Amino acid sequence: MDHRFFLSHDYALINPVQVEASAYAHWQVLPVVPKALSDKPHLLPCLLNLRSMEPRERIDALALAQDWQEVNPGRVFFSALLASPAEGGRIAKHLSAQLLMNSPDGSQALFRWYDPSVFRHLPWLLDDVQLNDLMGPIDAWSWQAPPGQWHRHERSGPARRTWLRLDEAQWVGLTRVGVMNRALSQLARRLPGRDIPPQEVLRLLALAYEVWGLEYEPDCLLFVEQALRFGDGIHQHPELGSRLRAAAAGGLSYVGACAGLDLNQWQRAGESDAARAPQGDQEKGGGLRSL
């Protein structure tokens, strides 16, 4: 992140679960804590007013954050950078109101929008109006996503209400952000160079959980990887279908059931059969790709 980008923001969010309090104790910060969680400020974000700092102080703050991240790889010092002309108290109050949400069953849950691993998915999980409601008086929201690039989302219009409402599909998507991120990390290692949309990973996870009845996370991650390598139809193959049903019944894990299977060999055999088949048979889909 260069100085110009950093200086275009007025506030920063710090997550005390990620960053030890001693690293920012020399700054005055505002807690972003709803009344219902007033006993847990050490678990919730705080707001740092960058605009109130002298230019030199702001540059020093950036240097401190960058040095800290070098010593703590895989973690971020500033969970978000915010651009807004509003006063800090107003921003902290608005964001505090977004932390607790009612789930479809009526219970309350913590909405971790301040975690960049969650916020990175909100521009596609939420619609523009919902994002505007979440941001409220904030004009632009920037966050750091793997492998380290900063991204920026600008509010497209005024907020309609002071709290955010989600439909059931969006709620399910949010509950699966953790496994989706772990799937994306694993896929980046195993399928290097592939640009895999998180929406596609979420869709395949829904198939694994809801259609095939898998429960064990490694099983679901293997299911997603297989579908991305060979296409959704791979799981209609009798050899895999029987293994999926056995895993869903609890007899064994899907990972264990697939141990020793060489799907690449299946694919090569299917392509070879398709190449030898008459044209009419190819149109009927005699190879693996049509399963």
PDB file of C-alpha atoms in Angstrom:
ATOM      1  CA  MET A   1       0.000   0.000   0.000  1.00  0.00           C
ATOM      2  CA  ASP A   2       1.464   3.352  -0.998  1.00  0.00           C
ATOM      3  CA  HIS A   3       1.254   6.569   1.012  1.00  0.00           C
ATOM      4  CA  ARG A   4      -1.209   8.240  -1.336  1.00  0.00           C
ATOM      5  CA  PHE A   5      -3.733   5.415  -1.020  1.00  0.00           C
ATOM      6  CA  PHE A   6      -3.415   5.359   2.762  1.00  0.00           C
ATOM      7  CA  LEU A   7      -3.777   9.132   3.070  1.00  0.00           C
ATOM      8  CA  SER A   8      -7.036   9.049   1.083  1.00  0.00           C
ATOM      9  CA  HIS A   9      -8.760   7.506   4.115  1.00  0.00           C
ATOM     10  CA  ASP A  10     -10.015   9.197   7.272  1.00  0.00           C
ATOM     11  CA  TYR A  11     -10.375   6.256   9.662  1.00  0.00           C
ATOM     12  CA  ALA A  12      -9.024   2.768  10.275  1.00  0.00           C
ATOM     13  CA  LEU A  13     -10.488  -0.271  11.997  1.00  0.00           C
ATOM     14  CA  ILE A  14      -8.330  -2.439  14.260  1.00  0.00           C
ATOM     15  CA  ASN A  15      -9.374  -5.901  15.417  1.00  0.00           C
ATOM     16  CA  PRO A  16      -8.014  -6.582  18.938  1.00  0.00           C
ATOM     17  CA  VAL A  17      -8.365 -10.314  18.348  1.00  0.00           C
ATOM     18  CA  GLN A  18      -5.740  -9.973  15.609  1.00  0.00           C
ATOM     19  CA  VAL A  19      -3.608  -7.116  16.973  1.00  0.00           C
ATOM     20  CA  GLU A  20      -2.320  -6.966  20.543  1.00  0.00           C
ATOM     21  CA  ALA A  21      -3.445  -3.859  22.437  1.00  0.00           C
ATOM     22  CA  SER A  22       0.137  -2.784  23.140  1.00  0.00           C
ATOM     23  CA  ALA A  23       0.700  -2.232  19.402  1.00  0.00           C
ATOM     24  CA  TYR A  24      -1.782   0.658  19.305  1.00  0.00           C
ATOM     25  CA  ALA A  25      -1.970   1.731  22.959  1.00  0.00           C
ATOM     26  CA  HIS A  26      -0.364   5.105  22.104  1.00  0.00           C
ATOM     27  CA  TRP A  27      -3.408   6.066  20.006  1.00  0.00           C
ATOM     28  CA  GLN A  28      -6.851   7.064  21.178  1.00  0.00           C
ATOM     29  CA  VAL A  29      -9.428   4.732  19.670  1.00  0.00           C
ATOM     30  CA  LEU A  30     -13.214   4.514  19.824  1.00  0.00           C
ATOM     31  CA  PRO A  31     -14.772   1.147  20.701  1.00  0.00           C
ATOM     32  CA  VAL A  32     -17.209  -0.252  18.149  1.00  0.00           C
ATOM     33  CA  VAL A  33     -19.338  -2.179  20.609  1.00  0.00           C
ATOM     34  CA  PRO A  34     -23.137  -2.499  20.922  1.00  0.00           C
ATOM     35  CA  LYS A  35     -24.694  -2.267  24.380  1.00  0.00           C
ATOM     36  CA  ALA A  36     -25.521  -5.971  24.367  1.00  0.00           C
ATOM     37  CA  LEU A  37     -21.789  -6.752  24.112  1.00  0.00           C
ATOM     38  CA  SER A  38     -20.456  -3.957  26.318  1.00  0.00           C
ATOM     39  CA  ASP A  39     -18.541  -6.495  28.420  1.00  0.00           C
ATOM     40  CA  LYS A  40     -16.563  -7.727  25.391  1.00  0.00           C
ATOM     41  CA  PRO A  41     -14.694  -4.722  23.950  1.00  0.00           C
ATOM     42  CA  HIS A  42     -11.507  -6.818  23.785  1.00  0.00           C
ATOM     43  CA  LEU A  43     -13.193  -9.039  21.182  1.00  0.00           C
ATOM     44  CA  LEU A  44     -14.646  -6.308  18.974  1.00  0.00           C
ATOM     45  CA  PRO A  45     -13.146  -3.696  16.634  1.00  0.00           C
ATOM     46  CA  CYS A  46     -12.082  -0.194  17.506  1.00  0.00           C
ATOM     47  CA  LEU A  47     -11.980   2.912  15.321  1.00  0.00           C
ATOM     48  CA  LEU A  48      -8.846   4.999  14.838  1.00  0.00           C
ATOM     49  CA  ASN A  49      -9.277   8.593  13.636  1.00  0.00           C
ATOM     50  CA  LEU A  50      -6.565   9.128  11.023  1.00  0.00           C
ATOM     51  CA  ARG A  51      -7.897  12.513   9.991  1.00  0.00           C
ATOM     52  CA  SER A  52      -7.146  13.960  13.417  1.00  0.00           C
ATOM     53  CA  MET A  53      -3.443  13.092  13.043  1.00  0.00           C
ATOM     54  CA  GLU A  54      -0.736  15.323  11.662  1.00  0.00           C
ATOM     55  CA  PRO A  55       0.535  14.205   8.228  1.00  0.00           C
ATOM     56  CA  ARG A  56       3.779  12.915   9.740  1.00  0.00           C
ATOM     57  CA  GLU A  57       1.843  10.921  12.335  1.00  0.00           C
ATOM     58  CA  ARG A  58      -0.228   9.291   9.607  1.00  0.00           C
ATOM     59  CA  ILE A  59       2.869   8.245   7.687  1.00  0.00           C
ATOM     60  CA  ASP A  60       4.313   6.842  10.914  1.00  0.00           C
ATOM     61  CA  ALA A  61       1.062   4.918  11.481  1.00  0.00           C
ATOM     62  CA  LEU A  62       1.373   3.341   8.049  1.00  0.00           C
ATOM     63  CA  ALA A  63       5.005   2.411   8.697  1.00  0.00           C
ATOM     64  CA  LEU A  64       4.086   0.869  12.050  1.00  0.00           C
ATOM     65  CA  ALA A  65       1.324  -1.204  10.422  1.00  0.00           C
ATOM     66  CA  GLN A  66       3.620  -2.435   7.660  1.00  0.00           C
ATOM     67  CA  ASP A  67       6.397  -3.335  10.100  1.00  0.00           C
ATOM     68  CA  TRP A  68       3.921  -5.198  12.302  1.00  0.00           C
ATOM     69  CA  GLN A  69       2.617  -7.227   9.357  1.00  0.00           C
ATOM     70  CA  GLU A  70       6.140  -8.248   8.389  1.00  0.00           C
ATOM     71  CA  VAL A  71       6.583  -9.712  11.874  1.00  0.00           C
ATOM     72  CA  ASN A  72       3.078 -11.236  11.842  1.00  0.00           C
ATOM     73  CA  PRO A  73       2.630 -12.785   8.380  1.00  0.00           C
ATOM     74  CA  GLY A  74      -0.891 -13.754   7.437  1.00  0.00           C
ATOM     75  CA  ARG A  75      -2.437 -11.122   9.709  1.00  0.00           C
ATOM     76  CA  VAL A  76      -3.530  -7.544   9.002  1.00  0.00           C
ATOM     77  CA  PHE A  77      -2.967  -4.551  11.267  1.00  0.00           C
ATOM     78  CA  PHE A  78      -5.750  -2.397   9.821  1.00  0.00           C
ATOM     79  CA  SER A  79      -8.827  -4.533   9.228  1.00  0.00           C
ATOM     80  CA  ALA A  80     -10.277  -1.756   7.084  1.00  0.00           C
ATOM     81  CA  LEU A  81      -9.580   1.788   5.973  1.00  0.00           C
ATOM     82  CA  LEU A  82     -12.578   4.105   5.746  1.00  0.00           C
ATOM     83  CA  ALA A  83     -13.202   7.357   3.912  1.00  0.00           C
ATOM     84  CA  SER A  84     -15.914   9.561   5.415  1.00  0.00           C
ATOM     85  CA  PRO A  85     -16.470  13.213   6.332  1.00  0.00           C
ATOM     86  CA  ALA A  86     -18.561  12.131   9.343  1.00  0.00           C
ATOM     87  CA  GLU A  87     -17.406  12.455  12.921  1.00  0.00           C
ATOM     88  CA  GLY A  88     -15.848   9.391  14.504  1.00  0.00           C
ATOM     89  CA  GLY A  89     -18.582   9.015  17.106  1.00  0.00           C
ATOM     90  CA  ARG A  90     -21.248   8.774  14.423  1.00  0.00           C
ATOM     91  CA  ILE A  91     -19.308   6.145  12.495  1.00  0.00           C
ATOM     92  CA  ALA A  92     -18.628   4.070  15.624  1.00  0.00           C
ATOM     93  CA  LYS A  93     -22.314   4.227  16.588  1.00  0.00           C
ATOM     94  CA  HIS A  94     -23.476   3.175  13.131  1.00  0.00           C
ATOM     95  CA  LEU A  95     -21.016   0.291  12.870  1.00  0.00           C
ATOM     96  CA  SER A  96     -21.859  -0.880  16.390  1.00  0.00           C
ATOM     97  CA  ALA A  97     -25.470  -1.275  15.264  1.00  0.00           C
ATOM     98  CA  GLN A  98     -24.371  -3.643  12.474  1.00  0.00           C
ATOM     99  CA  LEU A  99     -22.609  -6.156  14.710  1.00  0.00           C
ATOM    100  CA  LEU A 100     -25.606  -8.168  15.909  1.00  0.00           C
ATOM    101  CA  MET A 101     -28.049  -9.639  13.415  1.00  0.00           C
ATOM    102  CA  ASN A 102     -31.150 -11.760  13.744  1.00  0.00           C
ATOM    103  CA  SER A 103     -30.770 -15.154  12.098  1.00  0.00           C
ATOM    104  CA  PRO A 104     -33.676 -16.860  10.281  1.00  0.00           C
ATOM    105  CA  ASP A 105     -34.462 -18.864  13.439  1.00  0.00           C
ATOM    106  CA  GLY A 106     -34.725 -15.647  15.478  1.00  0.00           C
ATOM    107  CA  SER A 107     -31.478 -15.987  17.415  1.00  0.00           C
ATOM    108  CA  GLN A 108     -28.791 -13.317  17.359  1.00  0.00           C
ATOM    109  CA  ALA A 109     -25.377 -13.778  15.805  1.00  0.00           C
ATOM    110  CA  LEU A 110     -22.240 -11.667  15.480  1.00  0.00           C
ATOM    111  CA  PHE A 111     -21.763 -10.273  11.969  1.00  0.00           C
ATOM    112  CA  ARG A 112     -17.982  -9.979  11.486  1.00  0.00           C
ATOM    113  CA  TRP A 113     -18.032  -7.423   8.641  1.00  0.00           C
ATOM    114  CA  TYR A 114     -14.866  -5.919  10.181  1.00  0.00           C
ATOM    115  CA  ASP A 115     -12.901  -9.060   9.275  1.00  0.00           C
ATOM    116  CA  PRO A 116     -11.435  -8.568   5.771  1.00  0.00           C
ATOM    117  CA  SER A 117     -11.801 -12.300   5.120  1.00  0.00           C
ATOM    118  CA  VAL A 118     -15.554 -11.728   5.484  1.00  0.00           C
ATOM    119  CA  PHE A 119     -15.860  -8.288   3.882  1.00  0.00           C
ATOM    120  CA  ARG A 120     -14.078  -9.472   0.713  1.00  0.00           C
ATOM    121  CA  HIS A 121     -17.228 -11.463  -0.114  1.00  0.00           C
ATOM    122  CA  LEU A 122     -19.841  -8.843   0.800  1.00  0.00           C
ATOM    123  CA  PRO A 123     -19.730  -6.962  -2.542  1.00  0.00           C
ATOM    124  CA  TRP A 124     -21.155 -10.089  -4.225  1.00  0.00           C
ATOM    125  CA  LEU A 125     -23.100 -11.630  -1.329  1.00  0.00           C
ATOM    126  CA  LEU A 126     -25.051  -8.413  -0.710  1.00  0.00           C
ATOM    127  CA  ASP A 127     -26.790  -6.164  -3.198  1.00  0.00           C
ATOM    128  CA  ASP A 128     -25.897  -2.485  -3.617  1.00  0.00           C
ATOM    129  CA  VAL A 129     -28.697  -1.267  -1.360  1.00  0.00           C
ATOM    130  CA  GLN A 130     -27.654  -3.614   1.439  1.00  0.00           C
ATOM    131  CA  LEU A 131     -24.029  -2.518   1.139  1.00  0.00           C
ATOM    132  CA  ASN A 132     -25.146   1.094   1.354  1.00  0.00           C
ATOM    133  CA  ASP A 133     -27.081   0.277   4.526  1.00  0.00           C
ATOM    134  CA  LEU A 134     -24.053  -1.463   6.025  1.00  0.00           C
ATOM    135  CA  MET A 135     -21.703   1.419   5.204  1.00  0.00           C
ATOM    136  CA  GLY A 136     -24.075   4.179   6.342  1.00  0.00           C
ATOM    137  CA  PRO A 137     -22.042   7.420   6.600  1.00  0.00           C
ATOM    138  CA  ILE A 138     -18.924   5.761   5.141  1.00  0.00           C
ATOM    139  CA  ASP A 139     -18.213   6.777   1.531  1.00  0.00           C
ATOM    140  CA  ALA A 140     -15.516   4.186   0.762  1.00  0.00           C
ATOM    141  CA  TRP A 141     -14.312   1.005   2.444  1.00  0.00           C
ATOM    142  CA  SER A 142     -10.913  -0.554   1.707  1.00  0.00           C
ATOM    143  CA  TRP A 143      -9.639  -3.955   2.823  1.00  0.00           C
ATOM    144  CA  GLN A 144      -6.685  -6.223   2.244  1.00  0.00           C
ATOM    145  CA  ALA A 145      -7.339  -9.580   0.587  1.00  0.00           C
ATOM    146  CA  PRO A 146      -4.998 -12.502  -0.098  1.00  0.00           C
ATOM    147  CA  PRO A 147      -2.261 -12.451  -1.212  1.00  0.00           C
ATOM    148  CA  GLY A 148      -2.017  -8.858   0.028  1.00  0.00           C
ATOM    149  CA  GLN A 149      -3.662  -6.494  -2.440  1.00  0.00           C
ATOM    150  CA  TRP A 150      -5.882  -3.716  -1.182  1.00  0.00           C
ATOM    151  CA  HIS A 151      -9.394  -3.377  -2.615  1.00  0.00           C
ATOM    152  CA  ARG A 152     -11.828  -0.470  -2.348  1.00  0.00           C
ATOM    153  CA  HIS A 153     -15.622  -0.347  -2.455  1.00  0.00           C
ATOM    154  CA  GLU A 154     -17.435   2.975  -2.793  1.00  0.00           C
ATOM    155  CA  ARG A 155     -20.971   3.439  -1.528  1.00  0.00           C
ATOM    156  CA  SER A 156     -23.304   3.760  -4.521  1.00  0.00           C
ATOM    157  CA  GLY A 157     -26.088   5.700  -2.809  1.00  0.00           C
ATOM    158  CA  PRO A 158     -27.609   6.764   0.513  1.00  0.00           C
ATOM    159  CA  ALA A 159     -28.439   4.263   3.222  1.00  0.00           C
ATOM    160  CA  ARG A 160     -32.148   3.437   3.565  1.00  0.00           C
ATOM    161  CA  ARG A 161     -32.113   2.119   7.108  1.00  0.00           C
ATOM    162  CA  THR A 162     -29.710   2.006  10.023  1.00  0.00           C
ATOM    163  CA  TRP A 163     -29.477  -1.793  10.163  1.00  0.00           C
ATOM    164  CA  LEU A 164     -28.948  -4.518   7.611  1.00  0.00           C
ATOM    165  CA  ARG A 165     -31.399  -7.247   6.633  1.00  0.00           C
ATOM    166  CA  LEU A 166     -30.388 -10.466   4.894  1.00  0.00           C
ATOM    167  CA  ASP A 167     -32.464 -13.058   3.106  1.00  0.00           C
ATOM    168  CA  GLU A 168     -32.069 -16.739   3.950  1.00  0.00           C
ATOM    169  CA  ALA A 169     -29.718 -17.516   1.046  1.00  0.00           C
ATOM    170  CA  GLN A 170     -27.423 -14.641   2.049  1.00  0.00           C
ATOM    171  CA  TRP A 171     -27.449 -15.829   5.631  1.00  0.00           C
ATOM    172  CA  VAL A 172     -26.402 -19.334   4.593  1.00  0.00           C
ATOM    173  CA  GLY A 173     -23.654 -17.808   2.454  1.00  0.00           C
ATOM    174  CA  LEU A 174     -22.318 -15.857   5.421  1.00  0.00           C
ATOM    175  CA  THR A 175     -22.316 -18.926   7.656  1.00  0.00           C
ATOM    176  CA  ARG A 176     -20.135 -20.670   5.063  1.00  0.00           C
ATOM    177  CA  VAL A 177     -17.591 -17.886   4.577  1.00  0.00           C
ATOM    178  CA  GLY A 178     -15.032 -19.698   6.732  1.00  0.00           C
ATOM    179  CA  VAL A 179     -15.156 -22.995   4.831  1.00  0.00           C
ATOM    180  CA  MET A 180     -15.338 -21.075   1.549  1.00  0.00           C
ATOM    181  CA  ASN A 181     -12.113 -19.219   2.387  1.00  0.00           C
ATOM    182  CA  ARG A 182     -10.401 -22.457   3.359  1.00  0.00           C
ATOM    183  CA  ALA A 183     -11.568 -23.991   0.082  1.00  0.00           C
ATOM    184  CA  LEU A 184     -10.218 -21.034  -1.895  1.00  0.00           C
ATOM    185  CA  SER A 185      -6.847 -21.298  -0.119  1.00  0.00           C
ATOM    186  CA  GLN A 186      -6.628 -25.031  -0.807  1.00  0.00           C
ATOM    187  CA  LEU A 187      -7.659 -24.583  -4.438  1.00  0.00           C
ATOM    188  CA  ALA A 188      -5.031 -21.873  -4.934  1.00  0.00           C
ATOM    189  CA  ARG A 189      -2.400 -24.445  -3.939  1.00  0.00           C
ATOM    190  CA  ARG A 190      -3.815 -27.393  -5.856  1.00  0.00           C
ATOM    191  CA  LEU A 191      -5.063 -25.605  -8.967  1.00  0.00           C
ATOM    192  CA  PRO A 192      -2.479 -22.831  -9.388  1.00  0.00           C
ATOM    193  CA  GLY A 193      -3.258 -20.295 -12.059  1.00  0.00           C
ATOM    194  CA  ARG A 194      -7.012 -20.989 -12.022  1.00  0.00           C
ATOM    195  CA  ASP A 195      -9.230 -17.955 -11.434  1.00  0.00           C
ATOM    196  CA  ILE A 196     -11.977 -19.530  -9.339  1.00  0.00           C
ATOM    197  CA  PRO A 197     -14.943 -17.275  -8.460  1.00  0.00           C
ATOM    198  CA  PRO A 198     -15.981 -17.606  -4.802  1.00  0.00           C
ATOM    199  CA  GLN A 199     -19.604 -17.734  -5.985  1.00  0.00           C
ATOM    200  CA  GLU A 200     -18.807 -21.013  -7.752  1.00  0.00           C
ATOM    201  CA  VAL A 201     -17.172 -22.429  -4.634  1.00  0.00           C
ATOM    202  CA  LEU A 202     -20.229 -21.481  -2.571  1.00  0.00           C
ATOM    203  CA  ARG A 203     -22.531 -23.143  -5.123  1.00  0.00           C
ATOM    204  CA  LEU A 204     -20.519 -26.362  -5.030  1.00  0.00           C
ATOM    205  CA  LEU A 205     -20.423 -26.332  -1.231  1.00  0.00           C
ATOM    206  CA  ALA A 206     -24.222 -26.113  -1.256  1.00  0.00           C
ATOM    207  CA  LEU A 207     -24.321 -29.220  -3.475  1.00  0.00           C
ATOM    208  CA  ALA A 208     -21.979 -31.065  -1.126  1.00  0.00           C
ATOM    209  CA  TYR A 209     -23.864 -30.151   2.040  1.00  0.00           C
ATOM    210  CA  GLU A 210     -27.475 -29.987   0.904  1.00  0.00           C
ATOM    211  CA  VAL A 211     -27.774 -32.343  -2.083  1.00  0.00           C
ATOM    212  CA  TRP A 212     -25.278 -35.065  -1.199  1.00  0.00           C
ATOM    213  CA  GLY A 213     -25.550 -34.701   2.576  1.00  0.00           C
ATOM    214  CA  LEU A 214     -21.840 -34.436   3.366  1.00  0.00           C
ATOM    215  CA  GLU A 215     -21.013 -33.047   6.817  1.00  0.00           C
ATOM    216  CA  TYR A 216     -17.239 -33.395   7.261  1.00  0.00           C
ATOM    217  CA  GLU A 217     -15.424 -30.299   5.943  1.00  0.00           C
ATOM    218  CA  PRO A 218     -12.508 -32.134   4.253  1.00  0.00           C
ATOM    219  CA  ASP A 219     -15.098 -34.228   2.384  1.00  0.00           C
ATOM    220  CA  CYS A 220     -16.787 -31.075   1.111  1.00  0.00           C
ATOM    221  CA  LEU A 221     -13.466 -29.540   0.071  1.00  0.00           C
ATOM    222  CA  LEU A 222     -12.598 -32.673  -1.920  1.00  0.00           C
ATOM    223  CA  PHE A 223     -16.048 -32.581  -3.551  1.00  0.00           C
ATOM    224  CA  VAL A 224     -15.496 -28.962  -4.631  1.00  0.00           C
ATOM    225  CA  GLU A 225     -12.028 -29.687  -6.002  1.00  0.00           C
ATOM    226  CA  GLN A 226     -13.264 -32.682  -7.997  1.00  0.00           C
ATOM    227  CA  ALA A 227     -16.092 -30.655  -9.535  1.00  0.00           C
ATOM    228  CA  LEU A 228     -13.747 -27.835 -10.521  1.00  0.00           C
ATOM    229  CA  ARG A 229     -11.192 -30.227 -12.010  1.00  0.00           C
ATOM    230  CA  PHE A 230     -13.571 -32.476 -13.926  1.00  0.00           C
ATOM    231  CA  GLY A 231     -16.972 -30.728 -14.034  1.00  0.00           C
ATOM    232  CA  ASP A 232     -20.146 -31.170 -11.972  1.00  0.00           C
ATOM    233  CA  GLY A 233     -21.018 -34.362 -13.854  1.00  0.00           C
ATOM    234  CA  ILE A 234     -18.148 -36.256 -12.259  1.00  0.00           C
ATOM    235  CA  HIS A 235     -20.281 -36.906  -9.176  1.00  0.00           C
ATOM    236  CA  GLN A 236     -22.947 -38.645 -11.262  1.00  0.00           C
ATOM    237  CA  HIS A 237     -20.425 -41.380 -12.064  1.00  0.00           C
ATOM    238  CA  PRO A 238     -21.504 -44.602 -10.275  1.00  0.00           C
ATOM    239  CA  GLU A 239     -18.083 -45.039  -8.672  1.00  0.00           C
ATOM    240  CA  LEU A 240     -18.271 -41.633  -6.997  1.00  0.00           C
ATOM    241  CA  GLY A 241     -22.014 -41.676  -6.371  1.00  0.00           C
ATOM    242  CA  SER A 242     -21.719 -44.826  -4.268  1.00  0.00           C
ATOM    243  CA  ARG A 243     -18.873 -43.304  -2.273  1.00  0.00           C
ATOM    244  CA  LEU A 244     -20.815 -40.091  -1.693  1.00  0.00           C
ATOM    245  CA  ARG A 245     -23.829 -42.019  -0.426  1.00  0.00           C
ATOM    246  CA  ALA A 246     -21.655 -44.095   1.898  1.00  0.00           C
ATOM    247  CA  ALA A 247     -20.023 -40.955   3.316  1.00  0.00           C
ATOM    248  CA  ALA A 248     -23.407 -39.271   3.814  1.00  0.00           C
ATOM    249  CA  ALA A 249     -24.630 -42.355   5.673  1.00  0.00           C
ATOM    250  CA  GLY A 250     -21.724 -42.023   8.086  1.00  0.00           C
ATOM    251  CA  GLY A 251     -20.001 -45.261   7.252  1.00  0.00           C
ATOM    252  CA  LEU A 252     -16.727 -43.594   6.275  1.00  0.00           C
ATOM    253  CA  SER A 253     -15.339 -40.276   5.117  1.00  0.00           C
ATOM    254  CA  TYR A 254     -15.547 -39.294   1.465  1.00  0.00           C
ATOM    255  CA  VAL A 255     -11.821 -38.517   1.545  1.00  0.00           C
ATOM    256  CA  GLY A 256     -11.143 -42.060   2.732  1.00  0.00           C
ATOM    257  CA  ALA A 257     -13.566 -43.539   0.215  1.00  0.00           C
ATOM    258  CA  CYS A 258     -11.768 -41.791  -2.641  1.00  0.00           C
ATOM    259  CA  ALA A 259      -8.273 -42.776  -1.532  1.00  0.00           C
ATOM    260  CA  GLY A 260      -6.497 -44.503  -4.390  1.00  0.00           C
ATOM    261  CA  LEU A 261      -8.905 -43.329  -7.091  1.00  0.00           C
ATOM    262  CA  ASP A 262      -7.224 -41.706 -10.091  1.00  0.00           C
ATOM    263  CA  LEU A 263      -9.817 -39.410 -11.648  1.00  0.00           C
ATOM    264  CA  ASN A 264      -7.246 -38.133 -14.120  1.00  0.00           C
ATOM    265  CA  GLN A 265      -7.024 -41.671 -15.487  1.00  0.00           C
ATOM    266  CA  TRP A 266     -10.824 -41.801 -15.738  1.00  0.00           C
ATOM    267  CA  GLN A 267     -10.822 -38.551 -17.656  1.00  0.00           C
ATOM    268  CA  ARG A 268      -8.122 -39.741 -20.059  1.00  0.00           C
ATOM    269  CA  ALA A 269     -10.004 -42.983 -20.645  1.00  0.00           C
ATOM    270  CA  GLY A 270     -13.234 -41.094 -21.253  1.00  0.00           C
ATOM    271  CA  GLU A 271     -11.599 -38.751 -23.748  1.00  0.00           C
ATOM    272  CA  SER A 272     -10.001 -41.708 -25.540  1.00  0.00           C
ATOM    273  CA  ASP A 273     -13.343 -43.526 -25.783  1.00  0.00           C
ATOM    274  CA  ALA A 274     -15.019 -40.376 -27.100  1.00  0.00           C
ATOM    275  CA  ALA A 275     -12.329 -39.955 -29.751  1.00  0.00           C
ATOM    276  CA  ARG A 276     -12.855 -43.539 -30.990  1.00  0.00           C
ATOM    277  CA  ALA A 277     -16.659 -43.423 -30.900  1.00  0.00           C
ATOM    278  CA  PRO A 278     -18.763 -42.693 -34.010  1.00  0.00           C
ATOM    279  CA  GLN A 279     -20.004 -39.109 -34.269  1.00  0.00           C
ATOM    280  CA  GLY A 280     -23.494 -40.056 -33.184  1.00  0.00           C
ATOM    281  CA  ASP A 281     -22.208 -41.657 -29.998  1.00  0.00           C
ATOM    282  CA  GLN A 282     -20.123 -38.571 -29.225  1.00  0.00           C
ATOM    283  CA  GLU A 283     -23.191 -36.397 -29.521  1.00  0.00           C
ATOM    284  CA  LYS A 284     -24.958 -38.664 -27.043  1.00  0.00           C
ATOM    285  CA  GLY A 285     -22.037 -38.084 -24.661  1.00  0.00           C
ATOM    286  CA  GLY A 286     -20.261 -41.402 -24.322  1.00  0.00           C
ATOM    287  CA  GLY A 287     -17.201 -40.001 -22.489  1.00  0.00           C
ATOM    288  CA  LEU A 288     -16.606 -38.844 -18.909  1.00  0.00           C
ATOM    289  CA  ARG A 289     -17.339 -35.208 -19.717  1.00  0.00           C
ATOM    290  CA  SER A 290     -21.029 -36.014 -20.254  1.00  0.00           C
ATOM    291  CA  LEU A 291     -21.593 -37.724 -16.896  1.00  0.00           C
TER     292      LEU A 291
END
